[in-house]
Amino acid sequence: MSWTDAPPASAGPIEKVLYEVKKTIVGQDNLLERLIVALLARGHILVEGVPGLAKTLAVKSLAEAIGGDFHRVQFTPDLVPADIVGTRVYNQQKAEFQVQLGPVFTNLLLADEINRAPAKVQSALLETMQERQVTIGRETHKLPSPFLVMATQNPIENEGVYPLPEAQVDRFMMKVVVGYPSVTEEFVVVERALGRAAAIQKIIDPVTLAALQEEVDKVYVDPSLIEYAVNLAHATRDPARVGLTDLARYVTFGASPRSSISLVLAGRALAYIRGREYVVPEDLADLALDVLRHRLVLSYEALSDEVTPDLIIAKILANLSFPEPAGRGR
């Protein structure tokens, strides 16, 4: 999907939001689309990419376009959980403790370089993502809605980092890998950097976004597509199910049941973005890599043979037939 400078008159609110974000973001269409999918499906995204690829700018621009709050936390080894969720502070004038809420109380949170923080901080954030609430002392505080976490991790450094445990990274709905821009896109990036940054206009508000989420909940998913998502997840655990016995030695643990749930929920949001009231197999196939790649635990043999999760998932998709009928509605 690509967007020009001006949306057509018939464009819906989501299209208008994407057009607005594209005022500051060059390329990265896949990342922007996945961010919108996560927002509509109430999920979270883990983004992997080298520095300087506009990951922070993308989330900030999206927050401005939807009229939501945006907070950015730079994860470092000296962070403690209270720096993220908040803590109790003693007020000497009132002689009582008062709660000071942390940066997670926002609509869009950028957890920059999450793998630089120790396990306690990672766990605090991931628990917040799952429960959408924080308990400080004896008080429980609900997070605002909508709430999206985009966590980034730098793949080029191994020192001073704390890799996310597989059981925790499973809580991210998708993992998006961001690559370098093309020559043409990078030329536009430099050209824009020479001028004044474009102002992002507020297109919708959080209340409207919540209403859009409810519309996405009504998108029809045929039972055959649910079966397809489940079979895809099972095939990552047992590749022999789809005739790929030779891949079994590369997979230590396959995708969890969260993967099939996330794939269907994300597929429903993607169908809505594409202007349909029903999901088709292509929606699920297009999202399969993003939903599954971070949920596979590969063996040392896979590492030595340079076999990646994307390669395994691609082979499974090629061997797993699309369901019929394709689910065109009730």
Coordinates of C-alpha atoms in Angstrom, one line a residue:
M1 CA 0.0 0.0 0.0
S2 CA 1.3 3.5 -0.8
W3 CA 0.0 7.0 -0.3
T4 CA 0.3 10.3 -2.1
D5 CA 0.4 13.8 -0.7
A6 CA -3.4 14.3 -0.8
P7 CA -6.1 11.8 0.1
P8 CA -9.1 11.4 -2.2
A9 CA -12.4 12.9 -1.1
S10 CA -13.8 9.4 -0.5
A11 CA -10.9 8.4 1.8
G12 CA -11.9 7.0 5.2
P13 CA -10.5 8.1 8.6
I14 CA -7.8 5.5 8.6
E15 CA -6.6 6.4 5.1
K16 CA -6.6 10.1 6.1
V17 CA -4.4 9.3 9.1
L18 CA -2.0 7.4 6.9
Y19 CA -1.8 10.3 4.5
E20 CA -1.1 12.7 7.3
V21 CA 1.7 10.5 8.7
K22 CA 3.3 10.3 5.3
K23 CA 3.9 14.0 5.4
T24 CA 6.9 13.3 7.6
I25 CA 7.7 9.6 6.9
V26 CA 9.2 8.5 3.6
G27 CA 8.7 4.9 2.7
Q28 CA 8.2 2.5 5.6
D29 CA 4.7 1.7 4.3
N30 CA 4.8 -1.8 5.8
L31 CA 5.7 -0.4 9.3
L32 CA 2.9 2.2 9.1
E33 CA 0.3 -0.3 8.0
R34 CA 1.3 -2.7 10.8
L35 CA 1.1 0.2 13.4
I36 CA -2.5 0.9 12.3
V37 CA -3.3 -2.9 12.4
A38 CA -1.9 -3.1 15.9
L39 CA -4.0 0.0 17.0
L40 CA -7.2 -1.4 15.5
A41 CA -6.5 -4.9 16.9
R42 CA -5.4 -3.7 20.4
G43 CA -2.0 -5.2 20.0
H44 CA 1.6 -4.2 20.5
I45 CA 4.6 -4.2 18.1
L46 CA 8.2 -5.1 18.4
V47 CA 10.4 -3.4 15.8
E48 CA 13.8 -4.5 14.8
G49 CA 16.1 -2.2 12.8
V50 CA 19.3 -0.3 12.8
P51 CA 19.3 3.3 14.1
G52 CA 18.1 6.2 11.9
L53 CA 15.1 4.6 10.2
A54 CA 12.5 7.0 11.6
K55 CA 11.0 4.5 14.0
T56 CA 10.5 7.1 16.7
L57 CA 9.2 9.7 14.2
A58 CA 6.7 7.2 12.9
V59 CA 5.1 6.6 16.3
K60 CA 5.2 10.3 17.2
S61 CA 3.5 11.3 13.9
L62 CA 0.9 8.7 14.3
A63 CA 0.1 9.9 17.9
E64 CA -0.3 13.4 16.6
A65 CA -2.6 12.3 13.8
I66 CA -4.9 10.4 16.1
G67 CA -4.8 13.1 18.8
G68 CA -3.4 10.8 21.4
D69 CA -0.6 11.3 24.0
F70 CA 2.9 10.1 23.1
H71 CA 5.7 9.2 25.5
R72 CA 9.2 7.9 24.7
V73 CA 11.3 5.9 27.1
Q74 CA 15.0 5.3 26.4
F75 CA 15.8 2.0 28.0
T76 CA 19.1 1.8 29.8
P77 CA 20.7 -0.8 32.1
D78 CA 20.2 1.4 35.2
L79 CA 16.4 1.7 34.8
V80 CA 14.1 0.2 37.5
P81 CA 10.4 -0.7 37.2
A82 CA 9.3 2.4 39.0
D83 CA 10.8 4.5 36.2
I84 CA 8.3 2.9 33.8
V85 CA 5.1 2.3 35.8
G86 CA 5.4 5.0 38.5
T87 CA 5.9 5.0 42.2
R88 CA 4.7 6.5 45.5
V89 CA 6.3 9.8 46.6
Y90 CA 6.1 11.1 50.1
N91 CA 4.6 14.6 50.4
Q92 CA 6.1 16.3 53.4
Q93 CA 3.6 19.2 53.4
K94 CA 0.6 16.8 53.6
A95 CA 2.5 14.1 55.5
E96 CA 1.3 11.4 53.1
F97 CA 2.4 9.3 50.2
Q98 CA 1.1 10.3 46.7
V99 CA 1.2 8.3 43.6
Q100 CA 3.3 9.6 40.7
L101 CA 2.3 7.8 37.5
G102 CA 5.0 6.7 35.1
P103 CA 5.3 7.2 31.3
V104 CA 3.3 4.1 30.5
F105 CA 0.2 6.2 31.1
T106 CA -0.2 7.3 27.5
N107 CA -1.8 6.3 24.3
L108 CA 1.3 5.5 22.3
L109 CA 4.5 4.5 24.1
L110 CA 7.8 4.0 22.4
A111 CA 10.1 1.7 24.4
D112 CA 13.3 2.5 22.7
E113 CA 15.9 -0.3 22.7
I114 CA 14.0 -2.5 25.1
N115 CA 16.8 -5.0 25.1
R116 CA 19.1 -2.6 26.9
A117 CA 17.0 -2.8 30.1
P118 CA 17.3 -5.6 32.7
A119 CA 14.7 -8.3 33.1
K120 CA 12.8 -6.6 35.9
V121 CA 12.1 -3.6 33.8
Q122 CA 11.2 -5.7 30.7
S123 CA 8.8 -7.7 32.8
A124 CA 7.1 -4.7 34.3
L125 CA 6.5 -3.2 30.8
L126 CA 5.3 -6.5 29.4
E127 CA 2.9 -7.1 32.3
T128 CA 1.5 -3.7 31.8
M129 CA 1.0 -4.5 28.1
Q130 CA -0.9 -7.7 29.0
E131 CA -3.0 -6.4 31.9
R132 CA -3.4 -2.8 30.7
Q133 CA -3.3 -1.7 34.3
V134 CA -0.7 -0.9 36.9
T135 CA -0.8 -1.5 40.7
I136 CA 1.2 0.9 42.8
G137 CA 1.0 0.2 46.5
R138 CA -2.5 -0.8 47.1
E139 CA -4.0 1.1 44.2
T140 CA -4.7 -0.2 40.7
H141 CA -4.6 2.3 37.9
K142 CA -6.1 1.6 34.5
L143 CA -4.1 2.7 31.4
P144 CA -5.8 5.0 29.0
S145 CA -7.4 3.6 25.9
P146 CA -6.2 3.2 23.2
F147 CA -2.9 1.9 24.4
L148 CA -0.1 0.8 22.0
V149 CA 3.5 -0.1 22.8
M150 CA 6.0 0.0 20.1
A151 CA 9.3 -1.5 21.4
T152 CA 12.5 -1.3 19.4
Q153 CA 15.6 -3.4 19.6
N154 CA 18.9 -2.8 17.9
P155 CA 20.2 -6.0 16.1
I156 CA 23.7 -4.8 15.6
E157 CA 25.0 -4.8 19.2
N158 CA 25.5 -7.7 21.6
E159 CA 27.3 -6.0 24.5
G160 CA 25.3 -4.3 27.3
V161 CA 22.0 -5.8 26.2
Y162 CA 19.5 -8.2 27.8
P163 CA 17.6 -10.2 25.2
L164 CA 13.9 -10.6 25.7
P165 CA 13.0 -14.0 27.0
E166 CA 10.9 -16.0 24.5
A167 CA 8.0 -16.3 26.9
Q168 CA 7.8 -12.5 27.2
V169 CA 8.4 -11.6 23.6
D170 CA 5.4 -13.8 22.8
R171 CA 3.2 -11.0 24.2
F172 CA 3.9 -8.8 21.2
M173 CA 1.3 -9.2 18.5
M174 CA 3.8 -8.6 15.7
K175 CA 7.5 -8.2 15.1
V176 CA 8.3 -6.0 12.2
V177 CA 11.8 -5.9 10.6
V178 CA 12.6 -2.5 9.2
G179 CA 15.2 -2.2 6.4
Y180 CA 17.1 0.6 4.8
P181 CA 15.3 2.9 2.4
S182 CA 15.8 2.8 -1.3
V183 CA 18.1 5.3 -3.0
T184 CA 15.1 7.4 -4.1
E185 CA 13.5 7.3 -0.7
E186 CA 16.7 8.3 1.0
F187 CA 17.1 11.2 -1.4
V188 CA 13.7 12.5 -0.4
V189 CA 14.6 12.0 3.3
V190 CA 17.7 14.2 2.9
E191 CA 15.7 16.8 0.8
R192 CA 13.1 17.1 3.5
A193 CA 15.7 17.5 6.2
L194 CA 16.9 20.7 4.5
G195 CA 13.5 22.3 5.0
R196 CA 11.0 22.9 7.8
A197 CA 9.3 19.8 9.2
A198 CA 5.7 19.4 8.1
A199 CA 3.0 20.0 10.7
I200 CA 0.9 16.9 11.5
Q201 CA -2.8 17.7 11.7
K202 CA -5.1 15.9 14.1
I203 CA -7.4 13.7 12.0
I204 CA -9.3 11.7 14.6
D205 CA -9.3 11.4 18.4
P206 CA -9.1 8.5 20.8
V207 CA -12.8 8.3 21.1
T208 CA -13.2 7.9 17.3
L209 CA -10.4 5.3 17.3
A210 CA -12.2 3.3 20.0
A211 CA -15.3 3.4 17.7
L212 CA -13.2 2.2 14.8
Q213 CA -11.9 -0.7 17.0
E214 CA -15.5 -1.7 17.6
E215 CA -16.1 -1.7 13.9
V216 CA -13.1 -4.0 13.4
D217 CA -14.6 -6.3 15.9
K218 CA -17.6 -6.8 13.5
V219 CA -15.4 -7.9 10.6
Y220 CA -16.4 -11.5 9.7
V221 CA -13.9 -14.3 10.0
D222 CA -14.9 -17.6 8.4
P223 CA -14.3 -20.7 10.5
S224 CA -12.2 -22.1 7.7
L225 CA -9.8 -19.1 8.2
I226 CA -9.6 -19.8 11.9
E227 CA -8.7 -23.4 11.0
Y228 CA -6.0 -22.1 8.6
A229 CA -4.5 -19.9 11.3
V230 CA -4.5 -22.8 13.8
N231 CA -3.0 -25.2 11.2
L232 CA -0.3 -22.7 10.4
A233 CA 0.7 -22.4 14.1
H234 CA 0.7 -26.2 14.5
A235 CA 2.9 -26.5 11.4
T236 CA 5.6 -24.4 13.1
R237 CA 5.6 -26.9 16.0
D238 CA 5.5 -30.0 13.8
P239 CA 6.6 -29.2 10.2
A240 CA 5.9 -32.8 9.2
R241 CA 2.2 -31.9 9.2
V242 CA 2.8 -30.1 5.9
G243 CA 5.4 -32.4 4.5
L244 CA 8.5 -30.6 5.7
T245 CA 10.1 -33.3 7.9
D246 CA 13.5 -31.9 7.1
L247 CA 12.7 -28.7 9.0
A248 CA 11.9 -30.4 12.3
R249 CA 15.5 -30.4 13.5
Y250 CA 15.7 -26.7 13.1
V251 CA 12.7 -25.9 15.4
T252 CA 13.1 -26.3 19.2
F253 CA 9.7 -24.7 20.0
G254 CA 7.0 -23.6 17.6
A255 CA 4.6 -20.7 17.9
S256 CA 2.3 -20.6 20.9
P257 CA -1.5 -20.4 20.8
R258 CA -1.2 -16.7 21.1
S259 CA 0.1 -16.7 17.5
S260 CA -3.1 -18.0 16.0
I261 CA -5.2 -15.6 18.1
S262 CA -3.0 -12.7 17.1
L263 CA -3.0 -13.7 13.4
V264 CA -6.8 -13.8 13.3
L265 CA -7.2 -10.5 15.2
A266 CA -4.6 -8.7 13.1
G267 CA -6.1 -10.2 9.9
R268 CA -9.4 -8.8 10.8
A269 CA -7.9 -5.3 11.2
L270 CA -6.0 -5.6 7.9
A271 CA -9.2 -6.6 6.1
Y272 CA -10.9 -3.5 7.6
I273 CA -8.0 -1.2 6.4
R274 CA -8.4 -2.8 2.9
G275 CA -12.0 -1.8 2.9
R276 CA -13.6 -5.2 3.5
E277 CA -16.1 -6.5 6.0
Y278 CA -14.7 -10.0 5.9
V279 CA -11.2 -11.6 6.0
V280 CA -9.7 -13.5 3.1
P281 CA -6.7 -15.9 3.3
E282 CA -4.4 -13.3 1.8
D283 CA -4.9 -11.1 4.8
L284 CA -3.6 -13.9 7.1
A285 CA -0.8 -14.9 4.7
D286 CA 0.4 -11.2 4.4
L287 CA 0.7 -11.0 8.2
A288 CA 2.1 -14.4 8.9
L289 CA 5.8 -13.4 9.0
D290 CA 5.2 -10.5 11.3
V291 CA 3.0 -12.5 13.7
L292 CA 5.1 -15.7 13.8
R293 CA 8.8 -14.8 13.3
H294 CA 9.5 -13.8 17.0
R295 CA 7.6 -16.8 18.4
L296 CA 9.8 -19.5 16.9
V297 CA 12.7 -20.8 19.0
L298 CA 15.3 -22.3 16.7
S299 CA 18.0 -24.9 17.4
Y300 CA 21.7 -24.4 17.3
E301 CA 21.7 -26.4 14.1
A302 CA 19.5 -23.8 12.5
L303 CA 22.0 -21.1 13.6
S304 CA 24.9 -23.0 12.1
D305 CA 23.0 -23.7 8.8
E306 CA 21.9 -20.0 8.7
V307 CA 18.2 -21.0 8.8
T308 CA 16.0 -18.1 9.9
P309 CA 12.4 -18.1 11.2
D310 CA 11.3 -16.2 8.1
L311 CA 12.7 -19.0 5.9
I312 CA 10.8 -21.7 7.9
I313 CA 7.6 -19.7 7.9
A314 CA 7.8 -19.0 4.1
K315 CA 8.3 -22.8 3.4
I316 CA 5.3 -23.6 5.6
L317 CA 3.1 -21.0 3.9
A318 CA 4.1 -22.5 0.5
N319 CA 3.1 -26.0 1.6
L320 CA -0.1 -25.0 3.4
S321 CA -3.0 -24.7 1.0
F322 CA -5.6 -21.9 1.4
P323 CA -8.9 -22.9 2.7
E324 CA -12.0 -23.1 0.5
P325 CA -14.4 -21.3 0.6
A326 CA -12.3 -18.2 1.3
G327 CA -14.9 -16.7 3.7
R328 CA -16.7 -14.0 1.7
G329 CA -19.2 -13.2 4.4
R330 CA -22.2 -14.7 6.1

